[in-house]
PDB file of C-alpha atoms in Angstrom:
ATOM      1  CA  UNK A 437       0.000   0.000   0.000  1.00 58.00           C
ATOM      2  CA  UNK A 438       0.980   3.238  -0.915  1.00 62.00           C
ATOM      3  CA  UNK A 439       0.592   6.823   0.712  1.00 62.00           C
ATOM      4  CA  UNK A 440      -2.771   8.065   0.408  1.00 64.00           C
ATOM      5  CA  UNK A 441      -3.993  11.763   1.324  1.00 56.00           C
ATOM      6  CA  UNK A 442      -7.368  13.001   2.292  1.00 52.00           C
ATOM      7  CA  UNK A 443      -8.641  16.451   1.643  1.00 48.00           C
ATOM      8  CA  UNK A 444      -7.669  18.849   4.256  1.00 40.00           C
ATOM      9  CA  UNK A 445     -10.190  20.003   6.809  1.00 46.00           C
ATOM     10  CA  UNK A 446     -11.178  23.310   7.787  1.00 42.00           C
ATOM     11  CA  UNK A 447      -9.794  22.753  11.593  1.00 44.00           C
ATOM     12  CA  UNK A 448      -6.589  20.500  10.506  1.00 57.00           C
ATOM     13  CA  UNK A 449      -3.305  21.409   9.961  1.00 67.00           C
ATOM     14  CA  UNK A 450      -3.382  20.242   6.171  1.00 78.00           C
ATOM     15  CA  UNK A 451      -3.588  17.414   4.536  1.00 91.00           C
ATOM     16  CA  UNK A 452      -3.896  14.235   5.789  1.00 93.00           C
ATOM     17  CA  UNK A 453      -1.435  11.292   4.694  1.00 96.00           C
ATOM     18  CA  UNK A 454      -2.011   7.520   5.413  1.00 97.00           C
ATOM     19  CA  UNK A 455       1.025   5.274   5.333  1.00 97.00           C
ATOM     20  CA  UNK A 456       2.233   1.457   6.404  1.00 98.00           C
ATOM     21  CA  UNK A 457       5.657   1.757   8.029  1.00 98.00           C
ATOM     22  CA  UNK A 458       8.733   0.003   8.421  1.00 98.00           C
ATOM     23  CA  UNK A 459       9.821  -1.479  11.148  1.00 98.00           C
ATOM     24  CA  UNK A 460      12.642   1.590  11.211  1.00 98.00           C
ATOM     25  CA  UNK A 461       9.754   4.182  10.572  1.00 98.00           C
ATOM     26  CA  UNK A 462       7.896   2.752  13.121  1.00 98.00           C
ATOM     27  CA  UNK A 463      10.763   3.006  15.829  1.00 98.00           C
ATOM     28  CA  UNK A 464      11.155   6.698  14.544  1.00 98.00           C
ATOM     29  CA  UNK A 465       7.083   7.054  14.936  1.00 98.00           C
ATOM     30  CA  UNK A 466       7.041   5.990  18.173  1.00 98.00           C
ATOM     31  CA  UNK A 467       6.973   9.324  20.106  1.00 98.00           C
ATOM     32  CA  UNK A 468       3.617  10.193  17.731  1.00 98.00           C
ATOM     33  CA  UNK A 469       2.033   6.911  18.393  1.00 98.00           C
ATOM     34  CA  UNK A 470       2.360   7.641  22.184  1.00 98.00           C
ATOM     35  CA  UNK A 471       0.938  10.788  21.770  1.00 98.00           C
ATOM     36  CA  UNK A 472      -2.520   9.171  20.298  1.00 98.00           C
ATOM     37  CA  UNK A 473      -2.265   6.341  22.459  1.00 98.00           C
ATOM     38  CA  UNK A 474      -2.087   8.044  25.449  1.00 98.00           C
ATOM     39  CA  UNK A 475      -4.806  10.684  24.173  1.00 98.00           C
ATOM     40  CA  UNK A 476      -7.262   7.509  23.435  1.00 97.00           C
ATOM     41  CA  UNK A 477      -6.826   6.295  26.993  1.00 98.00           C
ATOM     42  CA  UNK A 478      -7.005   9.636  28.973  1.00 97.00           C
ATOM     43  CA  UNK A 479     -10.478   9.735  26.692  1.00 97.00           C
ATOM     44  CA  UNK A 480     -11.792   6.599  28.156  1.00 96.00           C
ATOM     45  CA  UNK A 481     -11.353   4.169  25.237  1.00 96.00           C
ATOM     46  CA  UNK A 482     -10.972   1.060  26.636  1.00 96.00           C
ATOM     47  CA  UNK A 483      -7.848  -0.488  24.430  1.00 97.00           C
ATOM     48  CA  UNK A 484      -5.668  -2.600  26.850  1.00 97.00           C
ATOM     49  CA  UNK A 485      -4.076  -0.153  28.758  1.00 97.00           C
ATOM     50  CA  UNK A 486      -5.476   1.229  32.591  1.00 97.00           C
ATOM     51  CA  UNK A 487      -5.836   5.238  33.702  1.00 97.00           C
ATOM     52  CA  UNK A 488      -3.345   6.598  34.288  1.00 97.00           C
ATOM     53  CA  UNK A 489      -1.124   5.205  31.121  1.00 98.00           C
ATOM     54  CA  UNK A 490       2.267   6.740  31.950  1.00 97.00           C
ATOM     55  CA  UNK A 491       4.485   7.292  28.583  1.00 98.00           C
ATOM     56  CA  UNK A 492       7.481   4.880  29.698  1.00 98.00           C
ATOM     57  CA  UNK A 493       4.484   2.002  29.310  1.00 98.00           C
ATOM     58  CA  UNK A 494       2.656   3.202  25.851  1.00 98.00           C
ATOM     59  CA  UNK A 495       6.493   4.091  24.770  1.00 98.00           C
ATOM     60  CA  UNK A 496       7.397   0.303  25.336  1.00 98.00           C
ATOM     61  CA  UNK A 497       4.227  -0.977  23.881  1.00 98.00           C
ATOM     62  CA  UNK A 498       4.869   0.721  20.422  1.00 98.00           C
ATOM     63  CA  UNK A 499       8.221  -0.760  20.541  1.00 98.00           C
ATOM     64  CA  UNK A 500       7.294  -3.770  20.409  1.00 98.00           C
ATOM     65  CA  UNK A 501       4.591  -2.968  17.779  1.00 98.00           C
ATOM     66  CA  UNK A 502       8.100  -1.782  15.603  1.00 98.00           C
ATOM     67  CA  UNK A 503       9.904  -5.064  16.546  1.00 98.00           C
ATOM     68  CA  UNK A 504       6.416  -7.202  15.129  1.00 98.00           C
ATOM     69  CA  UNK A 505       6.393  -5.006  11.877  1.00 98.00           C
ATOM     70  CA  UNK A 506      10.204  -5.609  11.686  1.00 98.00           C
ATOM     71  CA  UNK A 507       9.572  -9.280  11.861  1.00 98.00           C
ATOM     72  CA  UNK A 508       6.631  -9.304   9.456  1.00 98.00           C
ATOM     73  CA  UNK A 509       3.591 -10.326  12.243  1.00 98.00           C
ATOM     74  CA  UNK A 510       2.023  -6.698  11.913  1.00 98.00           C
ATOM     75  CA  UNK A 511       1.468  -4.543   9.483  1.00 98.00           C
ATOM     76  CA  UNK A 512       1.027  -0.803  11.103  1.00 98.00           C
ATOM     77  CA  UNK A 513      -0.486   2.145   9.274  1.00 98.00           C
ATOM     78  CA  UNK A 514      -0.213   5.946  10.435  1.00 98.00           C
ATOM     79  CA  UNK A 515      -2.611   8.809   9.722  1.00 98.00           C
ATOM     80  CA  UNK A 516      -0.469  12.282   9.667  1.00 97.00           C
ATOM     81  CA  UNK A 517      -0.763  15.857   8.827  1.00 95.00           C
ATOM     82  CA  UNK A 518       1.754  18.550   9.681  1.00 92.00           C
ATOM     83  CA  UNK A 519       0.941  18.849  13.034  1.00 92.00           C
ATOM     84  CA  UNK A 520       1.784  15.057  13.527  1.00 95.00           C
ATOM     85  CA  UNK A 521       0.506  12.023  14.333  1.00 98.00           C
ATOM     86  CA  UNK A 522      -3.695  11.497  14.287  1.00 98.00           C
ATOM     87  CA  UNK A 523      -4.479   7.606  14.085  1.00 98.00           C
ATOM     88  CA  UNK A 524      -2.874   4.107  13.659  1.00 98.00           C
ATOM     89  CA  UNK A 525      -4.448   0.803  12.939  1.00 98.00           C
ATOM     90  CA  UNK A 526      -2.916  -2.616  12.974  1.00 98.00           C
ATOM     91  CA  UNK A 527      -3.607  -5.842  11.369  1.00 98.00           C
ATOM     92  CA  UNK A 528      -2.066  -8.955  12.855  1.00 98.00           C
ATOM     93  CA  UNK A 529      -1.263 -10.483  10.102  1.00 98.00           C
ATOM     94  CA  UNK A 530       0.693 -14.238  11.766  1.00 98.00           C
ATOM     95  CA  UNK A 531      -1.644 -16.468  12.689  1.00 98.00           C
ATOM     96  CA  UNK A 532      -1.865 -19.911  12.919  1.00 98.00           C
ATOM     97  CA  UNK A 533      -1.172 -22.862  10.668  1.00 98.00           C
ATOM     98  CA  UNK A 534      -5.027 -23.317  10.280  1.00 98.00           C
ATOM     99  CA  UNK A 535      -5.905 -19.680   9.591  1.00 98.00           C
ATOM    100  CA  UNK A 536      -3.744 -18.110   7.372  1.00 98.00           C
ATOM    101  CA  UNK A 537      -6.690 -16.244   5.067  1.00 98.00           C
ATOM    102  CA  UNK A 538      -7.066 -14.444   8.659  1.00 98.00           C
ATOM    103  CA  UNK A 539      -5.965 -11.188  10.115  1.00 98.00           C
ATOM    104  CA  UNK A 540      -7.080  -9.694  13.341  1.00 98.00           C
ATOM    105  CA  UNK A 541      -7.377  -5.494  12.734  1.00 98.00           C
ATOM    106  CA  UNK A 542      -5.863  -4.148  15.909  1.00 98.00           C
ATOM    107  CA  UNK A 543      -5.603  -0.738  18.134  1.00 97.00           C
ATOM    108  CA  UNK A 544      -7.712   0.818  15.904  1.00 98.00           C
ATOM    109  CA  UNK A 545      -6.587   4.405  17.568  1.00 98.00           C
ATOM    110  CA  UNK A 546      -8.120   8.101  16.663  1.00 97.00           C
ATOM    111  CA  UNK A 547      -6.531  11.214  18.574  1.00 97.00           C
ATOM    112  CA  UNK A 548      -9.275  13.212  19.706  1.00 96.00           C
ATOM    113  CA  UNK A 549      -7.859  15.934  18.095  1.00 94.00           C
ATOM    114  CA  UNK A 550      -8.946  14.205  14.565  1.00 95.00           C
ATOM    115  CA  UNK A 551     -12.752  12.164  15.421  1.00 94.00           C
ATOM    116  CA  UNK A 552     -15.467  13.007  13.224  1.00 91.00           C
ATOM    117  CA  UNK A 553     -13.048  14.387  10.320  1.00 93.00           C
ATOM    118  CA  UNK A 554     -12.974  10.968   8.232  1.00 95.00           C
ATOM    119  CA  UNK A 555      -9.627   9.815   9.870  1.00 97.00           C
ATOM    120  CA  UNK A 556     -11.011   6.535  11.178  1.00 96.00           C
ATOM    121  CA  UNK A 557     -13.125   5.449   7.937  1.00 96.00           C
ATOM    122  CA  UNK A 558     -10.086   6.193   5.971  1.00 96.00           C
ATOM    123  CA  UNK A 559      -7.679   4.027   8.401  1.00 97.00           C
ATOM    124  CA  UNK A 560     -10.161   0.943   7.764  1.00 97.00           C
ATOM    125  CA  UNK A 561     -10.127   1.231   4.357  1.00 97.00           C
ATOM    126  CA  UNK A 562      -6.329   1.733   4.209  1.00 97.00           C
ATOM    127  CA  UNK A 563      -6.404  -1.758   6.688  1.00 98.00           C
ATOM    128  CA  UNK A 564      -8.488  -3.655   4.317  1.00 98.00           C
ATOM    129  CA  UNK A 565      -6.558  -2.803   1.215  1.00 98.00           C
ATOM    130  CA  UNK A 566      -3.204  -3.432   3.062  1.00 98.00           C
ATOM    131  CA  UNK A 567      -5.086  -6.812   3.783  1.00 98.00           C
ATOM    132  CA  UNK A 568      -5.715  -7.649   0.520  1.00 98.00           C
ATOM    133  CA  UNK A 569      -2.478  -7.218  -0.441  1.00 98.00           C
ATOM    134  CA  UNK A 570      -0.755  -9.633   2.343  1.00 98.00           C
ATOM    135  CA  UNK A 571      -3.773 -12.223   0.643  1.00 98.00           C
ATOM    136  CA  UNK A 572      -6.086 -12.112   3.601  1.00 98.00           C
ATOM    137  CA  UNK A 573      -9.777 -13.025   2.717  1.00 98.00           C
ATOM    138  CA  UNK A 574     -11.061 -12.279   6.468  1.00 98.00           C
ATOM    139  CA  UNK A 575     -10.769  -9.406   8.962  1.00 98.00           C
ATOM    140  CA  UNK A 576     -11.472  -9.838  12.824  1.00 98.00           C
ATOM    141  CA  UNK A 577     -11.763  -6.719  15.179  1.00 98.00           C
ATOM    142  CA  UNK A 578     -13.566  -6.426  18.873  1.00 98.00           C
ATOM    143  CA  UNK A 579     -14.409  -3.344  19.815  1.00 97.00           C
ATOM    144  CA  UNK A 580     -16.380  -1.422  23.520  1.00 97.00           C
ATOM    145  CA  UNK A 581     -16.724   1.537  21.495  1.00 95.00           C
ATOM    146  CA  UNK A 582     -20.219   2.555  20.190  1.00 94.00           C
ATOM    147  CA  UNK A 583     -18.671   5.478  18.160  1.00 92.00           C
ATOM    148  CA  UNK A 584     -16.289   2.787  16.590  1.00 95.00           C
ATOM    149  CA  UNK A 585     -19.698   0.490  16.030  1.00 97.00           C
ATOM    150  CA  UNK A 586     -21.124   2.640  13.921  1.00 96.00           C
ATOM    151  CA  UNK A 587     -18.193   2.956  11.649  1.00 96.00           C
ATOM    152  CA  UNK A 588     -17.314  -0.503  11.185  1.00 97.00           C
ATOM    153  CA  UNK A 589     -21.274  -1.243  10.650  1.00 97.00           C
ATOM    154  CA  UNK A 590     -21.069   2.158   7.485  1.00 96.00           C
ATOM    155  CA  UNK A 591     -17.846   0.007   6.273  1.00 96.00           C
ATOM    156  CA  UNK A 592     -19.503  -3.293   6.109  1.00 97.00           C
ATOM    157  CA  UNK A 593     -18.281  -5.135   8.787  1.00 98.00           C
ATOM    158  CA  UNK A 594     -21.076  -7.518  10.754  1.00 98.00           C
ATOM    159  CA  UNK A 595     -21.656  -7.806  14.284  1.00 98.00           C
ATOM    160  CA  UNK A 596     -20.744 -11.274  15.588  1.00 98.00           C
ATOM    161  CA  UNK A 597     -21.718 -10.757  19.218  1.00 98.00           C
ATOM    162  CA  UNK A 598     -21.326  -9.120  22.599  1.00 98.00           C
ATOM    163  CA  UNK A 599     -19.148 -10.829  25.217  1.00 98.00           C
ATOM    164  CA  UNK A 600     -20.430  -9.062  28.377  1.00 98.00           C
ATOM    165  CA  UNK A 601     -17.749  -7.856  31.044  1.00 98.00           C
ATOM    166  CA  UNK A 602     -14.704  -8.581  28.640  1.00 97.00           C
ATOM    167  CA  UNK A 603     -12.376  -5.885  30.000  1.00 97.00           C
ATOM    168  CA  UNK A 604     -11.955  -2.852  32.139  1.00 97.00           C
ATOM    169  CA  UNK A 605     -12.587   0.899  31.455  1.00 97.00           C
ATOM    170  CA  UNK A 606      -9.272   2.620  31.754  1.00 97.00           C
ATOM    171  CA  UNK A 607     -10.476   4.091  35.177  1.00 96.00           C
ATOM    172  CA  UNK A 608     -12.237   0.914  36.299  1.00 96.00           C
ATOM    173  CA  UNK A 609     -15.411  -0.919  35.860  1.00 97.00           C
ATOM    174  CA  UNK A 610     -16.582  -3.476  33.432  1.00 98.00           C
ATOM    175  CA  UNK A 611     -16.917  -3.168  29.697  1.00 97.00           C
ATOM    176  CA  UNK A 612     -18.466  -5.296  26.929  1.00 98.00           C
ATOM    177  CA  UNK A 613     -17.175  -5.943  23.933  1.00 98.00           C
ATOM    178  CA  UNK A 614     -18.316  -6.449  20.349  1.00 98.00           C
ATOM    179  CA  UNK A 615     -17.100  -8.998  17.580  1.00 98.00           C
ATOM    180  CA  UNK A 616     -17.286  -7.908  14.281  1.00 98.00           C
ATOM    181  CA  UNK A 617     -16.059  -9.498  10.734  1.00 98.00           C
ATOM    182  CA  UNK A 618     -15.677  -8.733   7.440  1.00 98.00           C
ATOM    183  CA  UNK A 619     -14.992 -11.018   4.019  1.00 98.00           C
ATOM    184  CA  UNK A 620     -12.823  -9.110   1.669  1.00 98.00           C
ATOM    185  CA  UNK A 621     -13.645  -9.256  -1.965  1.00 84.00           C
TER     186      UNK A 621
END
């Protein structure tokens, strides 16, 4: 997958580019994809990570999203525009023996800064063409956003199910979580 741009927004700081990285580009990205990590979880998404996320922790975690890309289990795309970083999605590319038409679309993460401006809708279809490309015919996400719901329901991805109490809220409590899927053409 190439670089794609977007049409800048009235509120942005230009135009918006969508990229896969390197394993290199990634280690260079990290201090951006702390920025919208930590910005996701001080916003209450609920992606893994608890309240307070300290940047030593979301620092380590994109390293070792670098060392998967480096070692070909991930494939990690960035949204950008000149002020920096704005969203990254994953797909998880190595699975097992008995699923290799399978990817699982991970960390599907928007700064705040950048909801509501296309960002997201333009990272999943960035995710699905990347998909293609490494010949995967089936896409996996969860997700205990309702925001993030409706935008995988507009991009054709179905509902599997609701697993109630799955995980925690950054700041506590219980969350459920939705399965969705989608079969790529």
């Amino acid at each position: 997958m190439d670089s794609a741009s977007l049409e800048p927004r009235p509120h942005g700081s230009g135009t918006v580019t969508l990229r896969p990285l390197t394993g290199a580009e990634a280690r260079a990205a990290v201090p951006g994809l702390t920025d919208v990590l930590m910005d996701c979880v001080e916003g209450g998404a609920s992606v893994s990570f608890m309240a307070p996320l300290d940047r030593a922790t979301a620092e380590g975690f994109w390293r070792e999203v670098a060392d998967g890309v480096e070692c070909g289990d991930r494939i990690l795309l960035i949204a950008e525009d000149g002020a920096g970083a704005l969203g990254t999605v994953q797909l998880i590319v190595r699975q097992p023996p008995n699923q290799p038409h399978r990817a699982d679309l991970s960390k599907m993460l928007v700064h705040r800064r950048a909801r509501r401006l296309g960002v997201g809708a333009a990272l999943m279809r960035a995710a699905e063409e990347a998909a293609r490309a490494a010949g995967k015919t089936l896409l996996v996400l969860d997700t205990a956003s309702p925001d993030a719901e409706r935008l995988y329901a507009r991009a054709g991805w179905v509902k599997a199910g609701v697993i109630p109490n799955y995980a925690l809220w950054p700041e506590g409590g219980f969350c459920d979580t939705t399965y969705f899927y989608k079969a790529l053409d």
